[in-house]
mmCIF file of C-alpha atoms in Angstrom:
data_model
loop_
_atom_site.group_PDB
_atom_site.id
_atom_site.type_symbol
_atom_site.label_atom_id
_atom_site.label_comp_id
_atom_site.label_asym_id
_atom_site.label_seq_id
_atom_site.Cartn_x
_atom_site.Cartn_y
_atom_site.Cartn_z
ATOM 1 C CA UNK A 976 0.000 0.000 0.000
ATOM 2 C CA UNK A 977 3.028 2.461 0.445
ATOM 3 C CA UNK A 978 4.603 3.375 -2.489
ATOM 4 C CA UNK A 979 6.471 6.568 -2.513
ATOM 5 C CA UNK A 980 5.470 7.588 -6.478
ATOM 6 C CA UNK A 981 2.134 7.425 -5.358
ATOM 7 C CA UNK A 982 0.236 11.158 -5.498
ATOM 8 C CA UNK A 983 -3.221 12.075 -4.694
ATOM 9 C CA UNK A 984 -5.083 14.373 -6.597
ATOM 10 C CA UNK A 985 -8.196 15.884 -4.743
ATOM 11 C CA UNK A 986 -10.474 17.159 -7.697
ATOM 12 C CA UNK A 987 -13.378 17.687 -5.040
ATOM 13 C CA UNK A 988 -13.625 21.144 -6.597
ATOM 14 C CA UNK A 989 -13.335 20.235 -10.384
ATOM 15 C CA UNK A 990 -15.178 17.301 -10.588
ATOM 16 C CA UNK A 991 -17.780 18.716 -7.647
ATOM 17 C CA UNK A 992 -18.896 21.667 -9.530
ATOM 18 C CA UNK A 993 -20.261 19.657 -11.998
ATOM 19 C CA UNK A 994 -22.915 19.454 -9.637
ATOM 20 C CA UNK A 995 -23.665 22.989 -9.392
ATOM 21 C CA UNK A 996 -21.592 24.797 -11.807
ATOM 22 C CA UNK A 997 -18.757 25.371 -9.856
ATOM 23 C CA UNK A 998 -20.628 28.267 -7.945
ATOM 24 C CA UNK A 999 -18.874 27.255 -4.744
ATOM 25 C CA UNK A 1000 -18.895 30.295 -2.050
ATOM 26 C CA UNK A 1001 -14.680 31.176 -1.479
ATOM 27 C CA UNK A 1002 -15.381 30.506 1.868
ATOM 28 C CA UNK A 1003 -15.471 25.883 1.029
ATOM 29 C CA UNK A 1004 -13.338 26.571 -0.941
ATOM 30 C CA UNK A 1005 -10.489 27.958 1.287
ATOM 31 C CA UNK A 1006 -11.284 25.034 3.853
ATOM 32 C CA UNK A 1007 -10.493 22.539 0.852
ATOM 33 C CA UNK A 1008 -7.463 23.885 0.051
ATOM 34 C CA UNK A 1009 -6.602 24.634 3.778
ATOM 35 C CA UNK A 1010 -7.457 20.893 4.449
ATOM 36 C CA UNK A 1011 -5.538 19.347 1.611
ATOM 37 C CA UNK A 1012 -2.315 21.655 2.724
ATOM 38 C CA UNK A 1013 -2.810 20.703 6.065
ATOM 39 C CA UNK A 1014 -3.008 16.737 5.444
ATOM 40 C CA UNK A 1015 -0.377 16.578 3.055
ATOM 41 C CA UNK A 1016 -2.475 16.470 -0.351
ATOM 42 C CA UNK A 1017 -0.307 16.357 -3.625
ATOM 43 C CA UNK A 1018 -2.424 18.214 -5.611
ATOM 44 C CA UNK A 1019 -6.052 19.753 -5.681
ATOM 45 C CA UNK A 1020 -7.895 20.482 -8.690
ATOM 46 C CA UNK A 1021 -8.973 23.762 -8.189
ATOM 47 C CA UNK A 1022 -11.444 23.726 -11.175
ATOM 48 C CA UNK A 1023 -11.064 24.214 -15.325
ATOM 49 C CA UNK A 1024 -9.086 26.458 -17.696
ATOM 50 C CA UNK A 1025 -11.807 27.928 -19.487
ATOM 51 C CA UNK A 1026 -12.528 30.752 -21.972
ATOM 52 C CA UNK A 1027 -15.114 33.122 -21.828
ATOM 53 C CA UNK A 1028 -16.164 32.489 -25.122
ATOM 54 C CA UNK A 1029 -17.317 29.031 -24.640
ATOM 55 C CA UNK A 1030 -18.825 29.560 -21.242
ATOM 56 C CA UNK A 1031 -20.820 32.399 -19.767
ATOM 57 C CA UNK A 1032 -19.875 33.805 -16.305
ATOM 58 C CA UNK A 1033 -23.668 34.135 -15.707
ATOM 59 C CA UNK A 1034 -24.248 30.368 -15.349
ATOM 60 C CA UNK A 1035 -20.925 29.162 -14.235
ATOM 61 C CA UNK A 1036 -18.564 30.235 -10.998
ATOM 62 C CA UNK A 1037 -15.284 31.659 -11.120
ATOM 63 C CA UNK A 1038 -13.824 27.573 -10.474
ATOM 64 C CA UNK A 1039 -14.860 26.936 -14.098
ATOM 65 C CA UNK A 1040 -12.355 29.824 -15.603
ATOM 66 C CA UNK A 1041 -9.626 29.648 -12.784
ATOM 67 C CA UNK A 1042 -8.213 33.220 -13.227
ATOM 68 C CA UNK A 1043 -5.192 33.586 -11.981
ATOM 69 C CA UNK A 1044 -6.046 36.872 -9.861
ATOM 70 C CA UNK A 1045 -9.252 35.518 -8.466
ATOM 71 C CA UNK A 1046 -8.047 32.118 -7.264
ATOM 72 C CA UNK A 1047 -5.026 34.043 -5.253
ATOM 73 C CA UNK A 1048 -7.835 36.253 -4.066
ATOM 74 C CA UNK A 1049 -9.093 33.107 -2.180
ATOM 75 C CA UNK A 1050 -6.575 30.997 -1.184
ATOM 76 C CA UNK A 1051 -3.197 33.131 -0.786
ATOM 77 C CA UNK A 1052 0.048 33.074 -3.305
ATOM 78 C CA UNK A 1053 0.182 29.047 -2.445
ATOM 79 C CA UNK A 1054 4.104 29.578 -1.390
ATOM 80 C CA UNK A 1055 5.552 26.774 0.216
ATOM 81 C CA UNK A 1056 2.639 24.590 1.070
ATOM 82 C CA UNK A 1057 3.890 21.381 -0.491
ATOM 83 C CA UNK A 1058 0.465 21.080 -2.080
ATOM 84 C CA UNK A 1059 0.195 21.685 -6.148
ATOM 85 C CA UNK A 1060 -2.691 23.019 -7.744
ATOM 86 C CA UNK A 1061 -4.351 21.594 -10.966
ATOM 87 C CA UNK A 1062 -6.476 22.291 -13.153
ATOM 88 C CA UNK A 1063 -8.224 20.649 -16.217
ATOM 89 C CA UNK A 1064 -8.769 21.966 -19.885
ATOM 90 C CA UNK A 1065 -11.117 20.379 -22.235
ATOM 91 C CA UNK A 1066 -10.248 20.329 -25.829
ATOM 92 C CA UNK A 1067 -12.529 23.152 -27.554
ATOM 93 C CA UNK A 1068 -12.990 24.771 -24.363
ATOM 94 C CA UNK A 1069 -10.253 27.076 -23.981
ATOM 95 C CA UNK A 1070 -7.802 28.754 -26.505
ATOM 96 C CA UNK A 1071 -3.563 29.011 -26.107
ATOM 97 C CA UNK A 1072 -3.858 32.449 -25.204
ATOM 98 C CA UNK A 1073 -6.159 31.881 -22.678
ATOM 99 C CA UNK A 1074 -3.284 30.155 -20.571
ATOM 100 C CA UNK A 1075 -0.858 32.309 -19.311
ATOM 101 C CA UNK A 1076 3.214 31.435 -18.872
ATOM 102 C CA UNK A 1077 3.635 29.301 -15.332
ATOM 103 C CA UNK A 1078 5.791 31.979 -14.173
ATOM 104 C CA UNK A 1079 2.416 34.672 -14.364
ATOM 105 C CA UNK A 1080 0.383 31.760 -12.598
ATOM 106 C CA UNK A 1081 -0.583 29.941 -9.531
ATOM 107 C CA UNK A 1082 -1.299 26.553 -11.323
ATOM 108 C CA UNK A 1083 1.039 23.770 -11.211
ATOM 109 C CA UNK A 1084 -0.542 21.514 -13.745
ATOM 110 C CA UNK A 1085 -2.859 21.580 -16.342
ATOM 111 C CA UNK A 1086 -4.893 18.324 -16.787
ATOM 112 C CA UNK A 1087 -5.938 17.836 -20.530
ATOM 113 C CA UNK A 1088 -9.234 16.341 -21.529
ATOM 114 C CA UNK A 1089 -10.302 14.746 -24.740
ATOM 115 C CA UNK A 1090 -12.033 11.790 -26.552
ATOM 116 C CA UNK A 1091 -10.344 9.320 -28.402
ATOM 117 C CA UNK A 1092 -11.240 11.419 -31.845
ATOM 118 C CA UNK A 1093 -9.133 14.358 -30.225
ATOM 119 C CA UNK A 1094 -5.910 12.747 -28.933
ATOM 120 C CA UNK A 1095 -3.930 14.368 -31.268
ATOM 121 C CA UNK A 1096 -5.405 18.098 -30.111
ATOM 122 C CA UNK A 1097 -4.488 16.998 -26.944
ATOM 123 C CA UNK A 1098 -0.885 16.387 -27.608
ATOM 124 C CA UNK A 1099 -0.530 19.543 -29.165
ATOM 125 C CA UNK A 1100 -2.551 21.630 -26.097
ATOM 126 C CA UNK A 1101 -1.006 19.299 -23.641
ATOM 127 C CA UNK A 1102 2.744 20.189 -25.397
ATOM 128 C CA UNK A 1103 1.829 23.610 -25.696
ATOM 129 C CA UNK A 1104 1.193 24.080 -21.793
ATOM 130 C CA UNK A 1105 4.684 22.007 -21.215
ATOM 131 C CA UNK A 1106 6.012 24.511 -23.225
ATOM 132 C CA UNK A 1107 4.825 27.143 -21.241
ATOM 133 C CA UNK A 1108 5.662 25.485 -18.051
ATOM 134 C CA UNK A 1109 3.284 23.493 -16.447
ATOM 135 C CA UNK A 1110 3.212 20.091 -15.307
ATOM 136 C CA UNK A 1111 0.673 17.867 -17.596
ATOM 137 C CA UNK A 1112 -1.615 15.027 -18.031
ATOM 138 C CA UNK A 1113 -3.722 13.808 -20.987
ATOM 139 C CA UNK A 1114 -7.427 12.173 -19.401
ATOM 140 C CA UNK A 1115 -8.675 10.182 -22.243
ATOM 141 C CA UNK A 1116 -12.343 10.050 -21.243
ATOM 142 C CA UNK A 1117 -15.150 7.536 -22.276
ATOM 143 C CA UNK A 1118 -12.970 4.835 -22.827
ATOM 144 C CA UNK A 1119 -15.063 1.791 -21.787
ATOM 145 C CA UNK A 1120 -17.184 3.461 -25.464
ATOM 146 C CA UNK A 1121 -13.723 3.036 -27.563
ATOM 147 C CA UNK A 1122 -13.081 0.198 -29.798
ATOM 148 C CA UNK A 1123 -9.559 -1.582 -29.527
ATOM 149 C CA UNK A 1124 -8.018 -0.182 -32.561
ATOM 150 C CA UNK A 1125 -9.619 3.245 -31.800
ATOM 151 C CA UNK A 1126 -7.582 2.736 -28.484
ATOM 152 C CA UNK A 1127 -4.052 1.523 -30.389
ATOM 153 C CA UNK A 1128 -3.989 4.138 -32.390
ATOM 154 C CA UNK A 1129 -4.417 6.929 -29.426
ATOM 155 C CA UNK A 1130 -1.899 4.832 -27.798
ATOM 156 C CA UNK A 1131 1.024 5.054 -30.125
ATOM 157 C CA UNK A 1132 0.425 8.528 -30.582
ATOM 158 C CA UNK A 1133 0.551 9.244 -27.128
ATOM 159 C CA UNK A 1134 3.800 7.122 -26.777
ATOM 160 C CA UNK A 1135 5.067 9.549 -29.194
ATOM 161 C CA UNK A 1136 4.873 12.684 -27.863
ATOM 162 C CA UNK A 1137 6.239 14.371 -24.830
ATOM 163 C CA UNK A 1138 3.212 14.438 -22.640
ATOM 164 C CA UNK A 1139 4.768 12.779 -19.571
ATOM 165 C CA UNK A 1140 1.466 10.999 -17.472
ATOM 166 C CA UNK A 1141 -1.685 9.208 -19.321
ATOM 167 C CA UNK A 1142 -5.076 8.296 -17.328
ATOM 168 C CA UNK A 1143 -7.236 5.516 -17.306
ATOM 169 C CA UNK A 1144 -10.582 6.815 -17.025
ATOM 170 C CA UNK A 1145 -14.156 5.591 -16.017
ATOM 171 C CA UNK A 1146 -16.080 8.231 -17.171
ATOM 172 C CA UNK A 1147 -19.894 5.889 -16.823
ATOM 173 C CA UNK A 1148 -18.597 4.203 -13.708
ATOM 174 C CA UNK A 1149 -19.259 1.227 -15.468
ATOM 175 C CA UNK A 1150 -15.638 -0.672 -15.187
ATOM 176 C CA UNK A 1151 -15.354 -3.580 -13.442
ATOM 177 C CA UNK A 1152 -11.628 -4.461 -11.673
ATOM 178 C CA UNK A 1153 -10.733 -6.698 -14.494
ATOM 179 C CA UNK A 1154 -11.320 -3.975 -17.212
ATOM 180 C CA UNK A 1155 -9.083 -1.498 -15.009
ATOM 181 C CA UNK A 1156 -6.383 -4.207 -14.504
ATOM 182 C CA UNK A 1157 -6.521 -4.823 -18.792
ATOM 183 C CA UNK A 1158 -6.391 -1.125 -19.603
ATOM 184 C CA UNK A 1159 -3.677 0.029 -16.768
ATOM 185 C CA UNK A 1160 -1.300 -3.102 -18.567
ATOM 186 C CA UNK A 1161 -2.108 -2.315 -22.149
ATOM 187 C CA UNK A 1162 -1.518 1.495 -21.347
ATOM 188 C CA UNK A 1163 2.065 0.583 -19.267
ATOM 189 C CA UNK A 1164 2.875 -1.649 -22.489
ATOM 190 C CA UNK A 1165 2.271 0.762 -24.702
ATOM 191 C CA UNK A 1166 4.001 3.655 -22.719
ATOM 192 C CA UNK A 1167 7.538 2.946 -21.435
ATOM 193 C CA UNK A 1168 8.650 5.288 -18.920
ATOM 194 C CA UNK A 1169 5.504 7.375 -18.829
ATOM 195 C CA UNK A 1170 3.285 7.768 -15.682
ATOM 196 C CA UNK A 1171 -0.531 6.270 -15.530
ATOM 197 C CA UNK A 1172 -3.089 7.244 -13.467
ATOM 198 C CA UNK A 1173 -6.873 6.441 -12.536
ATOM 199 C CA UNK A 1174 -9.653 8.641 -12.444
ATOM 200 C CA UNK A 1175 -12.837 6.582 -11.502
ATOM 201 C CA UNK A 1176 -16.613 7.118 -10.934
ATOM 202 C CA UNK A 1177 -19.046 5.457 -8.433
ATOM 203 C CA UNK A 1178 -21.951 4.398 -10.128
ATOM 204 C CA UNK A 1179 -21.720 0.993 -9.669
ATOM 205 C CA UNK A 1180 -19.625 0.899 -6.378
ATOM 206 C CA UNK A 1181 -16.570 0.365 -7.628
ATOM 207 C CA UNK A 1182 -14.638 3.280 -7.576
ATOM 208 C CA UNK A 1183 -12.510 2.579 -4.553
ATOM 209 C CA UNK A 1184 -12.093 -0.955 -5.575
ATOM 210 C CA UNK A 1185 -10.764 -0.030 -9.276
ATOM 211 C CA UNK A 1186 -8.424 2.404 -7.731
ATOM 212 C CA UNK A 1187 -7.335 -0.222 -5.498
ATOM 213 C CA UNK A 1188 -6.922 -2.283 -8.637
ATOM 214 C CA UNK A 1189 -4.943 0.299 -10.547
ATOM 215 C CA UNK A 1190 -2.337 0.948 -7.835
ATOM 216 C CA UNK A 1191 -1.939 -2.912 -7.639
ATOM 217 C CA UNK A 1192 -1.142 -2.561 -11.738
ATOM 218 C CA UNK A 1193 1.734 0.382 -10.838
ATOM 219 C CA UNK A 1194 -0.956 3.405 -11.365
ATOM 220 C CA UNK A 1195 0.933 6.431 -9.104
ATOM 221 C CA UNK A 1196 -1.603 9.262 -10.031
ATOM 222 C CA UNK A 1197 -4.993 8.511 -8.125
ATOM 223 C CA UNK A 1198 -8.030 10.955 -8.308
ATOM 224 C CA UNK A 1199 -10.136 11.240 -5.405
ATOM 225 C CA UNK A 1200 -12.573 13.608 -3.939
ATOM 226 C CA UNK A 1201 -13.707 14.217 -0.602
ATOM 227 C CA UNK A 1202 -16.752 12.445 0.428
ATOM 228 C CA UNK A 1203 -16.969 11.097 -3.209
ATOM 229 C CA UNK A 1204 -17.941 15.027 -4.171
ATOM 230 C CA UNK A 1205 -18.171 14.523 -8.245
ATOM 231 C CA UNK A 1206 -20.609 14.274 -11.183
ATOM 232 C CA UNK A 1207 -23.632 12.303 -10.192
ATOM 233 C CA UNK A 1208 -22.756 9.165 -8.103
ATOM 234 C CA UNK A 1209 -19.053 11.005 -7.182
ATOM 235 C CA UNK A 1210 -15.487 9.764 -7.092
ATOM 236 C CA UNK A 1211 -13.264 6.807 -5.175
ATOM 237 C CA UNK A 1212 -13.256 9.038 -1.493
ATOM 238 C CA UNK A 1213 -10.449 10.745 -0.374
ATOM 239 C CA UNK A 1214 -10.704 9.785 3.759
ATOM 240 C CA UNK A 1215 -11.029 6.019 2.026
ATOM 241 C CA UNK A 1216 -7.884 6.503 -0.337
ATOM 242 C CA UNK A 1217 -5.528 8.387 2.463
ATOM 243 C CA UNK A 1218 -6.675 5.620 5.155
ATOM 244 C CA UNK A 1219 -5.616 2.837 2.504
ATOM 245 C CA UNK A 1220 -2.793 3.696 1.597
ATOM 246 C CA UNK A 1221 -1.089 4.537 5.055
ATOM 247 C CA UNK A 1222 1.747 6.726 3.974
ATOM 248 C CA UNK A 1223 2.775 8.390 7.358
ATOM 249 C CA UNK A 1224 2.933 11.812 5.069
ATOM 250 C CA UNK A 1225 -1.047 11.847 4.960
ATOM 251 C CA UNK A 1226 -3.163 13.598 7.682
ATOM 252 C CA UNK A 1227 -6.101 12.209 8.091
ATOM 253 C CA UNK A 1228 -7.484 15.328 10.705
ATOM 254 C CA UNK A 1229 -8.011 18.194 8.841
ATOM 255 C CA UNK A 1230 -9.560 15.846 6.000
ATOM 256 C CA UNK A 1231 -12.288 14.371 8.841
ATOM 257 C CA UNK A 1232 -13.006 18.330 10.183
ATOM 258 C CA UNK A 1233 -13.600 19.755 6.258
ATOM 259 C CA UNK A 1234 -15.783 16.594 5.657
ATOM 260 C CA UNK A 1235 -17.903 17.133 9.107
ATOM 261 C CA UNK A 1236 -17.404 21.177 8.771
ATOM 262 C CA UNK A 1237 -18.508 21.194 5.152
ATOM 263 C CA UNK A 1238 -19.362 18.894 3.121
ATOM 264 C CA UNK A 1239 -22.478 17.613 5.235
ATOM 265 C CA UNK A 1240 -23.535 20.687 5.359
ATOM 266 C CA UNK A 1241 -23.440 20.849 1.693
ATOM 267 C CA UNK A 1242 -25.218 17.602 1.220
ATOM 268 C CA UNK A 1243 -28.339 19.614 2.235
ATOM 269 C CA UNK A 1244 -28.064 21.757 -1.088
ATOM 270 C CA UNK A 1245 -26.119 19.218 -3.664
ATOM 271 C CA UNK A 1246 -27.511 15.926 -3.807
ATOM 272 C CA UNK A 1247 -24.642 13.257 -5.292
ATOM 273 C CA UNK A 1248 -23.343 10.075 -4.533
ATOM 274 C CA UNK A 1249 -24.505 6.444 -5.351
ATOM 275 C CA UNK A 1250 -28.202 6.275 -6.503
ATOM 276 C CA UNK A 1251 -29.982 3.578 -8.412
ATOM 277 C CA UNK A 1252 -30.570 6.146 -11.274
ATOM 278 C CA UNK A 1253 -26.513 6.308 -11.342
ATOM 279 C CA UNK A 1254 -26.410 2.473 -10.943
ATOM 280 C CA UNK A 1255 -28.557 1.575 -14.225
ATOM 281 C CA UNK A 1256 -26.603 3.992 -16.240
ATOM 282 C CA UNK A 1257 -23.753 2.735 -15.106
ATOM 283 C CA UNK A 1258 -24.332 -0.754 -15.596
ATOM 284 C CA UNK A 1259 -25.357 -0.143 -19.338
ATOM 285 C CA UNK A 1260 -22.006 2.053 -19.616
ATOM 286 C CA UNK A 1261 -23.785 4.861 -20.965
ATOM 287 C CA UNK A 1262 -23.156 8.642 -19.398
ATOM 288 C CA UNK A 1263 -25.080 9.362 -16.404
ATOM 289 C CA UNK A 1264 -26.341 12.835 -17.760
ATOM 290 C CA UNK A 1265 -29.941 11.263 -18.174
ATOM 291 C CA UNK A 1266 -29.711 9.885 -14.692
ATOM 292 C CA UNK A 1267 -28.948 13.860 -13.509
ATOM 293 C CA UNK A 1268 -32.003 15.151 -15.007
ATOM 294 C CA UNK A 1269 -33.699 12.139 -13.291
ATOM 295 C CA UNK A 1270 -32.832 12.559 -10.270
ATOM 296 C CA UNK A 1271 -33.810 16.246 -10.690
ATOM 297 C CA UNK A 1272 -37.289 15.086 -11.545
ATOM 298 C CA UNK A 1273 -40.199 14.464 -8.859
ATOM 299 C CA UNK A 1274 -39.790 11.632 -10.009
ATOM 300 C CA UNK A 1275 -36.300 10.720 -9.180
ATOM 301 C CA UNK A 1276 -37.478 7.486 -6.433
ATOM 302 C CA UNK A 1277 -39.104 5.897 -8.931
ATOM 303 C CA UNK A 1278 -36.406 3.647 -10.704
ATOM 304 C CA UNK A 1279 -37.922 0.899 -12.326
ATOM 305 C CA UNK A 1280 -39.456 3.381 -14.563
ATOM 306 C CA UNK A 1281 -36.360 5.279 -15.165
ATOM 307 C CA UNK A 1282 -34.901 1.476 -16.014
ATOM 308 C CA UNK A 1283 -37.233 0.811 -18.416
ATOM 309 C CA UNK A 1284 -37.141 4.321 -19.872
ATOM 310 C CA UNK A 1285 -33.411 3.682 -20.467
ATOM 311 C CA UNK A 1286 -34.116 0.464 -22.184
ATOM 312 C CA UNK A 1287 -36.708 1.230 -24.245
ATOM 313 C CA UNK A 1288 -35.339 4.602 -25.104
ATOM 314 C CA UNK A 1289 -38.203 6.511 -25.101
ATOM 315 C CA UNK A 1290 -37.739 10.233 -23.951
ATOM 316 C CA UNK A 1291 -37.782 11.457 -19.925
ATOM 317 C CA UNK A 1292 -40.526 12.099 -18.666
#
């Protein structure tokens, strides 16, 4: 369970304001970052790189943009804390001069996002923010949806370039441990000396489990968020990741008081975590958006007709 490669990446922020458009009050914010400083966190994902022209400031918070001045309004100059700050770009989302050199900013690393019809946009956003100075990652989302060769191809180009660290991701939480364990050797094959790391989703229970799974397989960049805070049925935990992995550098404290301070407070206004809505959308590996506007509904308890909506495709109701 102790391996010294190993870093955790808290995207409670990121991946959380996909449940309310990352219009977090500064205020949970600072006690995140405070708490992952304080427990010795490797890096938080303090939201997206985002331009202005593909999202409006009306319906999303300042965590979906990251500005430079107005996350070092809210959390200090981040000097000497040990703790890195990420953040994630999605292909289409933001433009090159929307990122500014390293040296003008407070993020560490820039997480890259794309399908498996956009790896090569990737490497050359991904390469481009090297370039600039930042730490980077490529997330290749949806891949339980990719075919094999689909997947080969993304691979070789990826073992190409200079884009140091390549994730495994479960976008559907629909993997089971044996998929994880195929995909995190296939991607270590096809990747000599590059880093690989897990980002999984709950829908089907399994996101501590496959994490568990992928460090077993030599993944040293795991994704976690606290209380499972993330897209519909959340993220592997963080208080369950830091307690398994018993590295004597990990504070458990300050992660138990942010969780009881809050994030159960916040459970009263965002509703996420495992559901049976999440669960049948998981199990059919298909994205749990129509599960969201479910469990929006008044209808949201009553799951056998979501289930057979799903399979019969016929619209929500």
């Amino acid at each position: 369970m102790y391996r010294k490669e190993i870093k955790i990446i808290d995207c409670t922020i990121r991946d959380g304001g996909l449940m309310n458009d990352w219009q977090f009050e500064d205020s949970f914010v600072k006690a995140v970052y405070d708490a992952c400083v304080q427990s010795g966190v490797d890096y938080m994902e303090i939201g997206y790189m985002s331009s202005e022209k593909a999202y409006s400031r009306k319906d999303n918070g300042k965590w979906k943009f990251c500005f430079d001045n107005e996350v070092r309004a809210v959390i200090g100059d981040n000097k000497d804390t040990g703790l890195k700050l990420s953040a994630m770009a999605d292909i289409g989302r933001i433009e090159l001069n929307d990122i500014p050199p390293k040296s003008e900013s407070i993020i560490d690393m820039i997480r890259v996002a794309c399908y498996v019809t956009q790896v090569d946009k990737a490497i050359f956003l991904a390469e481009h923010c090297m370039d600039k100075g930042y730490e980077v990652t490529i997330n290749l989302m949806a891949v339980s949806k990719v075919m094999e060769r689909d997947l080969d191809e993304a691979l070789a180009d990826i073992a190409k370039s200079r884009v140091p660290i390549f994730y495994v991701v479960d976008s559907f939480g629909s993997m089971y441990c044996e998929q994880i364990e195929q995909l995190c050797r296939k991607y270590k094959a096809a990747l000599p000396g590059k880093t690989i790391g897990i980002h999984a989703h709950n829908n089907m229970q399994l996101a501590f489990s496959n994490t568990i799974t992928s460090i077993i397989e030599g993944c040293n960049m795991l994704d976690s968020t606290l209380l499972g805070l993330g897209r519909g049925a959340g993220n592997c935990h963080t208080e369950t990741l830091m307690a398994f992995l018993k590295n004597p550098k990990y504070n458990l404290r300050p992660i138990f008081d942010v969780i009881g301070k809050q994030l159960i407070p916040m459970q009263e206004k965002i509703e996420w975590g495992y559901s049976v809505p999440y669960l049948i959308t998981g199990m059919l590996n298909e994205h749990p958006r129509s599960a969201m506007e479910w469990m929006d509904s008044d209808q949201k308890d009553e799951y056998l007709k979501f289930y057979n909506t799903i399979l019969d495709g016929s619209p929500l109701e």
